[in-house]
JSON list of C-alpha atoms in Angstrom, two decimals:
[
{"chain": "A", "resi": 1, "resn": "UNK", "atom": "CA", "xyz": [4.23, -9.59, 0.79]},
{"chain": "A", "resi": 2, "resn": "UNK", "atom": "CA", "xyz": [4.26, -12.71, -2.03]},
{"chain": "A", "resi": 3, "resn": "UNK", "atom": "CA", "xyz": [5.78, -15.83, -1.34]},
{"chain": "A", "resi": 4, "resn": "UNK", "atom": "CA", "xyz": [8.49, -15.42, -3.49]},
{"chain": "A", "resi": 5, "resn": "UNK", "atom": "CA", "xyz": [10.12, -12.22, -1.37]},
{"chain": "A", "resi": 6, "resn": "UNK", "atom": "CA", "xyz": [9.00, -14.68, 1.74]},
{"chain": "A", "resi": 7, "resn": "UNK", "atom": "CA", "xyz": [11.53, -17.40, 0.87]},
{"chain": "A", "resi": 8, "resn": "UNK", "atom": "CA", "xyz": [14.48, -15.58, -0.45]},
{"chain": "A", "resi": 9, "resn": "UNK", "atom": "CA", "xyz": [14.02, -13.44, 3.33]},
{"chain": "A", "resi": 10, "resn": "UNK", "atom": "CA", "xyz": [13.91, -16.44, 5.00]},
{"chain": "A", "resi": 11, "resn": "UNK", "atom": "CA", "xyz": [17.28, -17.58, 3.02]},
{"chain": "A", "resi": 12, "resn": "UNK", "atom": "CA", "xyz": [18.49, -13.99, 3.76]},
{"chain": "A", "resi": 13, "resn": "UNK", "atom": "CA", "xyz": [17.94, -14.45, 7.95]},
{"chain": "A", "resi": 14, "resn": "UNK", "atom": "CA", "xyz": [20.00, -18.43, 8.56]},
{"chain": "A", "resi": 15, "resn": "UNK", "atom": "CA", "xyz": [23.19, -16.23, 6.44]},
{"chain": "A", "resi": 16, "resn": "UNK", "atom": "CA", "xyz": [22.92, -14.00, 9.15]},
{"chain": "A", "resi": 17, "resn": "UNK", "atom": "CA", "xyz": [24.25, -11.09, 7.44]},
{"chain": "A", "resi": 18, "resn": "UNK", "atom": "CA", "xyz": [24.70, -7.84, 10.07]},
{"chain": "A", "resi": 19, "resn": "UNK", "atom": "CA", "xyz": [21.77, -4.95, 9.26]},
{"chain": "A", "resi": 20, "resn": "UNK", "atom": "CA", "xyz": [24.36, -2.36, 8.36]},
{"chain": "A", "resi": 21, "resn": "UNK", "atom": "CA", "xyz": [25.85, -4.79, 5.55]},
{"chain": "A", "resi": 22, "resn": "UNK", "atom": "CA", "xyz": [21.58, -4.86, 4.44]},
{"chain": "A", "resi": 23, "resn": "UNK", "atom": "CA", "xyz": [21.47, -1.38, 4.58]},
{"chain": "A", "resi": 24, "resn": "UNK", "atom": "CA", "xyz": [24.60, 0.33, 3.02]},
{"chain": "A", "resi": 25, "resn": "UNK", "atom": "CA", "xyz": [22.83, -3.06, 0.16]},
{"chain": "A", "resi": 26, "resn": "UNK", "atom": "CA", "xyz": [19.93, -0.80, -0.36]},
{"chain": "A", "resi": 27, "resn": "UNK", "atom": "CA", "xyz": [21.62, 2.42, -0.54]},
{"chain": "A", "resi": 28, "resn": "UNK", "atom": "CA", "xyz": [24.10, 1.44, -2.95]},
{"chain": "A", "resi": 29, "resn": "UNK", "atom": "CA", "xyz": [20.39, -0.04, -5.32]},
{"chain": "A", "resi": 30, "resn": "UNK", "atom": "CA", "xyz": [18.97, 2.71, -5.06]},
{"chain": "A", "resi": 31, "resn": "UNK", "atom": "CA", "xyz": [21.14, 5.32, -5.38]},
{"chain": "A", "resi": 32, "resn": "UNK", "atom": "CA", "xyz": [21.85, 5.08, -9.23]},
{"chain": "A", "resi": 33, "resn": "UNK", "atom": "CA", "xyz": [18.78, 3.90, -11.24]},
{"chain": "A", "resi": 34, "resn": "UNK", "atom": "CA", "xyz": [20.82, 2.69, -13.88]},
{"chain": "A", "resi": 35, "resn": "UNK", "atom": "CA", "xyz": [21.76, 0.01, -11.63]},
{"chain": "A", "resi": 36, "resn": "UNK", "atom": "CA", "xyz": [18.76, -1.50, -10.82]},
{"chain": "A", "resi": 37, "resn": "UNK", "atom": "CA", "xyz": [17.79, -1.17, -14.54]},
{"chain": "A", "resi": 38, "resn": "UNK", "atom": "CA", "xyz": [20.95, -3.22, -15.22]},
{"chain": "A", "resi": 39, "resn": "UNK", "atom": "CA", "xyz": [20.37, -5.78, -12.92]},
{"chain": "A", "resi": 40, "resn": "UNK", "atom": "CA", "xyz": [16.42, -6.47, -13.26]},
{"chain": "A", "resi": 41, "resn": "UNK", "atom": "CA", "xyz": [17.31, -6.70, -17.14]},
{"chain": "A", "resi": 42, "resn": "UNK", "atom": "CA", "xyz": [16.01, -9.99, -18.24]},
{"chain": "A", "resi": 43, "resn": "UNK", "atom": "CA", "xyz": [17.92, -9.77, -21.73]},
{"chain": "A", "resi": 44, "resn": "UNK", "atom": "CA", "xyz": [21.74, -8.64, -19.71]},
{"chain": "A", "resi": 45, "resn": "UNK", "atom": "CA", "xyz": [23.42, -12.19, -19.17]},
{"chain": "A", "resi": 46, "resn": "UNK", "atom": "CA", "xyz": [23.80, -13.27, -15.68]},
{"chain": "A", "resi": 47, "resn": "UNK", "atom": "CA", "xyz": [28.07, -12.99, -16.07]},
{"chain": "A", "resi": 48, "resn": "UNK", "atom": "CA", "xyz": [27.61, -9.11, -16.54]},
{"chain": "A", "resi": 49, "resn": "UNK", "atom": "CA", "xyz": [25.23, -8.58, -13.66]},
{"chain": "A", "resi": 50, "resn": "UNK", "atom": "CA", "xyz": [27.51, -10.60, -11.50]},
{"chain": "A", "resi": 51, "resn": "UNK", "atom": "CA", "xyz": [30.78, -8.70, -12.27]},
{"chain": "A", "resi": 52, "resn": "UNK", "atom": "CA", "xyz": [28.18, -5.16, -12.03]},
{"chain": "A", "resi": 53, "resn": "UNK", "atom": "CA", "xyz": [27.61, -7.40, -7.76]},
{"chain": "A", "resi": 54, "resn": "UNK", "atom": "CA", "xyz": [30.93, -8.08, -6.69]},
{"chain": "A", "resi": 55, "resn": "UNK", "atom": "CA", "xyz": [32.61, -4.61, -8.08]},
{"chain": "A", "resi": 56, "resn": "UNK", "atom": "CA", "xyz": [30.27, -2.49, -6.02]},
{"chain": "A", "resi": 57, "resn": "UNK", "atom": "CA", "xyz": [28.34, -4.53, -3.28]},
{"chain": "A", "resi": 58, "resn": "UNK", "atom": "CA", "xyz": [29.28, -5.69, 0.21]},
{"chain": "A", "resi": 59, "resn": "UNK", "atom": "CA", "xyz": [31.40, -9.20, -0.17]},
{"chain": "A", "resi": 60, "resn": "UNK", "atom": "CA", "xyz": [28.62, -10.59, 2.53]},
{"chain": "A", "resi": 61, "resn": "UNK", "atom": "CA", "xyz": [25.11, -9.95, -0.75]},
{"chain": "A", "resi": 62, "resn": "UNK", "atom": "CA", "xyz": [27.04, -10.42, -3.08]},
{"chain": "A", "resi": 63, "resn": "UNK", "atom": "CA", "xyz": [25.65, -13.89, -3.59]},
{"chain": "A", "resi": 64, "resn": "UNK", "atom": "CA", "xyz": [22.07, -13.50, -2.77]},
{"chain": "A", "resi": 65, "resn": "UNK", "atom": "CA", "xyz": [22.41, -10.67, -5.36]},
{"chain": "A", "resi": 66, "resn": "UNK", "atom": "CA", "xyz": [23.40, -13.35, -7.80]},
{"chain": "A", "resi": 67, "resn": "UNK", "atom": "CA", "xyz": [20.78, -15.54, -7.05]},
{"chain": "A", "resi": 68, "resn": "UNK", "atom": "CA", "xyz": [17.95, -13.31, -7.21]},
{"chain": "A", "resi": 69, "resn": "UNK", "atom": "CA", "xyz": [19.98, -12.57, -10.99]},
{"chain": "A", "resi": 70, "resn": "UNK", "atom": "CA", "xyz": [20.13, -16.05, -11.66]},
{"chain": "A", "resi": 71, "resn": "UNK", "atom": "CA", "xyz": [16.34, -16.68, -11.12]},
{"chain": "A", "resi": 72, "resn": "UNK", "atom": "CA", "xyz": [15.34, -13.36, -12.54]},
{"chain": "A", "resi": 73, "resn": "UNK", "atom": "CA", "xyz": [14.20, -12.43, -9.55]},
{"chain": "A", "resi": 74, "resn": "UNK", "atom": "CA", "xyz": [15.54, -8.96, -8.53]},
{"chain": "A", "resi": 75, "resn": "UNK", "atom": "CA", "xyz": [12.44, -7.54, -8.61]},
{"chain": "A", "resi": 76, "resn": "UNK", "atom": "CA", "xyz": [10.98, -8.75, -5.89]},
{"chain": "A", "resi": 77, "resn": "UNK", "atom": "CA", "xyz": [14.32, -6.99, -3.47]},
{"chain": "A", "resi": 78, "resn": "UNK", "atom": "CA", "xyz": [12.65, -4.38, -2.53]},
{"chain": "A", "resi": 79, "resn": "UNK", "atom": "CA", "xyz": [9.44, -6.65, -0.88]},
{"chain": "A", "resi": 80, "resn": "UNK", "atom": "CA", "xyz": [12.13, -8.91, 0.24]},
{"chain": "A", "resi": 81, "resn": "UNK", "atom": "CA", "xyz": [14.13, -6.40, 2.44]},
{"chain": "A", "resi": 82, "resn": "UNK", "atom": "CA", "xyz": [10.44, -5.81, 3.94]},
{"chain": "A", "resi": 83, "resn": "UNK", "atom": "CA", "xyz": [9.90, -9.00, 4.10]},
{"chain": "A", "resi": 84, "resn": "UNK", "atom": "CA", "xyz": [13.43, -9.24, 5.90]},
{"chain": "A", "resi": 85, "resn": "UNK", "atom": "CA", "xyz": [12.71, -6.37, 8.65]},
{"chain": "A", "resi": 86, "resn": "UNK", "atom": "CA", "xyz": [9.57, -7.31, 9.64]},
{"chain": "A", "resi": 87, "resn": "UNK", "atom": "CA", "xyz": [11.06, -11.50, 9.91]},
{"chain": "A", "resi": 88, "resn": "UNK", "atom": "CA", "xyz": [14.55, -9.77, 11.97]},
{"chain": "A", "resi": 89, "resn": "UNK", "atom": "CA", "xyz": [11.59, -7.89, 14.36]},
{"chain": "A", "resi": 90, "resn": "UNK", "atom": "CA", "xyz": [9.50, -10.91, 15.46]},
{"chain": "A", "resi": 91, "resn": "UNK", "atom": "CA", "xyz": [12.28, -12.74, 16.29]},
{"chain": "A", "resi": 92, "resn": "UNK", "atom": "CA", "xyz": [13.97, -9.41, 18.74]},
{"chain": "A", "resi": 93, "resn": "UNK", "atom": "CA", "xyz": [9.98, -9.16, 19.81]},
{"chain": "A", "resi": 94, "resn": "UNK", "atom": "CA", "xyz": [8.68, -5.22, 17.52]},
{"chain": "A", "resi": 95, "resn": "UNK", "atom": "CA", "xyz": [5.99, -4.85, 16.84]},
{"chain": "A", "resi": 96, "resn": "UNK", "atom": "CA", "xyz": [5.22, -3.93, 13.00]},
{"chain": "A", "resi": 97, "resn": "UNK", "atom": "CA", "xyz": [3.34, -0.74, 12.88]},
{"chain": "A", "resi": 98, "resn": "UNK", "atom": "CA", "xyz": [2.13, 1.47, 10.53]},
{"chain": "A", "resi": 99, "resn": "UNK", "atom": "CA", "xyz": [0.73, 4.51, 11.89]},
{"chain": "A", "resi": 100, "resn": "UNK", "atom": "CA", "xyz": [-1.29, 6.86, 8.81]},
{"chain": "A", "resi": 101, "resn": "UNK", "atom": "CA", "xyz": [-1.71, 9.94, 9.33]},
{"chain": "A", "resi": 102, "resn": "UNK", "atom": "CA", "xyz": [-3.05, 14.32, 7.83]},
{"chain": "A", "resi": 103, "resn": "UNK", "atom": "CA", "xyz": [-0.91, 15.96, 10.44]},
{"chain": "A", "resi": 104, "resn": "UNK", "atom": "CA", "xyz": [2.93, 14.28, 11.92]},
{"chain": "A", "resi": 105, "resn": "UNK", "atom": "CA", "xyz": [2.78, 13.12, 15.28]},
{"chain": "A", "resi": 106, "resn": "UNK", "atom": "CA", "xyz": [5.08, 14.71, 17.56]},
{"chain": "A", "resi": 107, "resn": "UNK", "atom": "CA", "xyz": [7.75, 13.13, 19.92]},
{"chain": "A", "resi": 108, "resn": "UNK", "atom": "CA", "xyz": [5.18, 12.96, 23.00]},
{"chain": "A", "resi": 109, "resn": "UNK", "atom": "CA", "xyz": [2.19, 11.40, 20.74]},
{"chain": "A", "resi": 110, "resn": "UNK", "atom": "CA", "xyz": [4.76, 9.17, 18.96]},
{"chain": "A", "resi": 111, "resn": "UNK", "atom": "CA", "xyz": [5.87, 7.78, 22.77]},
{"chain": "A", "resi": 112, "resn": "UNK", "atom": "CA", "xyz": [2.30, 7.51, 23.91]},
{"chain": "A", "resi": 113, "resn": "UNK", "atom": "CA", "xyz": [1.88, 5.10, 20.60]},
{"chain": "A", "resi": 114, "resn": "UNK", "atom": "CA", "xyz": [4.90, 2.75, 21.00]},
{"chain": "A", "resi": 115, "resn": "UNK", "atom": "CA", "xyz": [3.71, 3.01, 24.94]},
{"chain": "A", "resi": 116, "resn": "UNK", "atom": "CA", "xyz": [-0.04, 1.44, 23.53]},
{"chain": "A", "resi": 117, "resn": "UNK", "atom": "CA", "xyz": [0.73, -0.95, 21.39]},
{"chain": "A", "resi": 118, "resn": "UNK", "atom": "CA", "xyz": [4.28, -2.73, 23.39]},
{"chain": "A", "resi": 119, "resn": "UNK", "atom": "CA", "xyz": [1.13, -2.60, 26.03]},
{"chain": "A", "resi": 120, "resn": "UNK", "atom": "CA", "xyz": [-1.43, -4.23, 24.05]},
{"chain": "A", "resi": 121, "resn": "UNK", "atom": "CA", "xyz": [1.32, -7.36, 22.43]},
{"chain": "A", "resi": 122, "resn": "UNK", "atom": "CA", "xyz": [2.83, -7.47, 25.10]},
{"chain": "A", "resi": 123, "resn": "UNK", "atom": "CA", "xyz": [6.19, -6.43, 22.77]},
{"chain": "A", "resi": 124, "resn": "UNK", "atom": "CA", "xyz": [9.74, -5.45, 23.93]},
{"chain": "A", "resi": 125, "resn": "UNK", "atom": "CA", "xyz": [9.75, -2.65, 21.08]},
{"chain": "A", "resi": 126, "resn": "UNK", "atom": "CA", "xyz": [7.27, -1.20, 17.63]},
{"chain": "A", "resi": 127, "resn": "UNK", "atom": "CA", "xyz": [8.57, -0.14, 14.67]},
{"chain": "A", "resi": 128, "resn": "UNK", "atom": "CA", "xyz": [6.55, 1.72, 12.99]},
{"chain": "A", "resi": 129, "resn": "UNK", "atom": "CA", "xyz": [5.84, 3.04, 9.12]},
{"chain": "A", "resi": 130, "resn": "UNK", "atom": "CA", "xyz": [4.78, 6.65, 9.06]},
{"chain": "A", "resi": 131, "resn": "UNK", "atom": "CA", "xyz": [2.94, 7.94, 5.94]},
{"chain": "A", "resi": 132, "resn": "UNK", "atom": "CA", "xyz": [1.31, 10.49, 5.46]},
{"chain": "A", "resi": 133, "resn": "UNK", "atom": "CA", "xyz": [-2.72, 10.29, 4.10]},
{"chain": "A", "resi": 134, "resn": "UNK", "atom": "CA", "xyz": [-4.69, 13.70, 2.77]},
{"chain": "A", "resi": 135, "resn": "UNK", "atom": "CA", "xyz": [-7.99, 11.49, 2.88]},
{"chain": "A", "resi": 136, "resn": "UNK", "atom": "CA", "xyz": [-7.51, 11.60, 6.33]},
{"chain": "A", "resi": 137, "resn": "UNK", "atom": "CA", "xyz": [-8.62, 15.37, 6.74]},
{"chain": "A", "resi": 138, "resn": "UNK", "atom": "CA", "xyz": [-7.11, 15.20, 10.50]},
{"chain": "A", "resi": 139, "resn": "UNK", "atom": "CA", "xyz": [-5.57, 12.45, 13.41]},
{"chain": "A", "resi": 140, "resn": "UNK", "atom": "CA", "xyz": [-4.65, 9.84, 12.43]},
{"chain": "A", "resi": 141, "resn": "UNK", "atom": "CA", "xyz": [-5.45, 5.32, 11.81]},
{"chain": "A", "resi": 142, "resn": "UNK", "atom": "CA", "xyz": [-2.48, 3.51, 12.77]},
{"chain": "A", "resi": 143, "resn": "UNK", "atom": "CA", "xyz": [-2.54, -0.62, 11.62]},
{"chain": "A", "resi": 144, "resn": "UNK", "atom": "CA", "xyz": [-1.37, -3.25, 13.73]},
{"chain": "A", "resi": 145, "resn": "UNK", "atom": "CA", "xyz": [-1.05, -7.23, 13.62]},
{"chain": "A", "resi": 146, "resn": "UNK", "atom": "CA", "xyz": [-4.28, -6.75, 10.90]},
{"chain": "A", "resi": 147, "resn": "UNK", "atom": "CA", "xyz": [-6.18, -4.64, 13.54]},
{"chain": "A", "resi": 148, "resn": "UNK", "atom": "CA", "xyz": [-6.60, -1.20, 12.45]},
{"chain": "A", "resi": 149, "resn": "UNK", "atom": "CA", "xyz": [-7.41, 1.58, 15.15]},
{"chain": "A", "resi": 150, "resn": "UNK", "atom": "CA", "xyz": [-9.27, 4.59, 13.57]},
{"chain": "A", "resi": 151, "resn": "UNK", "atom": "CA", "xyz": [-9.36, 7.87, 15.36]},
{"chain": "A", "resi": 152, "resn": "UNK", "atom": "CA", "xyz": [-9.18, 10.28, 12.19]},
{"chain": "A", "resi": 153, "resn": "UNK", "atom": "CA", "xyz": [-11.60, 12.49, 11.39]},
{"chain": "A", "resi": 154, "resn": "UNK", "atom": "CA", "xyz": [-12.64, 11.37, 7.71]},
{"chain": "A", "resi": 155, "resn": "UNK", "atom": "CA", "xyz": [-13.01, 7.56, 10.15]},
{"chain": "A", "resi": 156, "resn": "UNK", "atom": "CA", "xyz": [-15.72, 9.41, 12.76]},
{"chain": "A", "resi": 157, "resn": "UNK", "atom": "CA", "xyz": [-17.57, 11.57, 10.36]},
{"chain": "A", "resi": 158, "resn": "UNK", "atom": "CA", "xyz": [-18.40, 7.78, 8.86]},
{"chain": "A", "resi": 159, "resn": "UNK", "atom": "CA", "xyz": [-19.06, 5.93, 11.58]},
{"chain": "A", "resi": 160, "resn": "UNK", "atom": "CA", "xyz": [-21.52, 9.12, 12.14]},
{"chain": "A", "resi": 161, "resn": "UNK", "atom": "CA", "xyz": [-22.72, 8.32, 9.10]},
{"chain": "A", "resi": 162, "resn": "UNK", "atom": "CA", "xyz": [-23.38, 4.85, 10.09]},
{"chain": "A", "resi": 163, "resn": "UNK", "atom": "CA", "xyz": [-25.26, 5.44, 13.37]},
{"chain": "A", "resi": 164, "resn": "UNK", "atom": "CA", "xyz": [-27.54, 7.66, 10.99]},
{"chain": "A", "resi": 165, "resn": "UNK", "atom": "CA", "xyz": [-28.98, 5.85, 8.10]},
{"chain": "A", "resi": 166, "resn": "UNK", "atom": "CA", "xyz": [-29.93, 2.74, 11.08]},
{"chain": "A", "resi": 167, "resn": "UNK", "atom": "CA", "xyz": [-32.29, 4.81, 13.50]}
]
């Protein structure tokens, strides 16, 4: 994440906006591609952008969005919200992790993965971002706190290949 996004995320955290309002803001932002284009377009005057923000977004986030527009940083909104969620989770003792898979895990497997991560990192909960990755051939790769746990078929094949080459 960029320092700009992290800076905005911490500022957003300081104003203590409810999660539902932030989720609503992002939902409204994603609903209309034209809205994104207007707010990110440097040719459109700030006053026009502010009027759009006032009409569409919840009052609690209007100031934040206007600051992004004022400094031409609307392109950082998505990244800022990801950084905000990570910062929020850190304060709530929730681990951010990523699960890449070839075949989606069932509820029992997900519960086991979360239990493993909670025990390993001494946290109360895990926010698991799930991403499909067909290149894994099978299995999954778990990323948490800069650590990679590779239980994929692709990873096992590569490890076996390394062992064979060393002999």
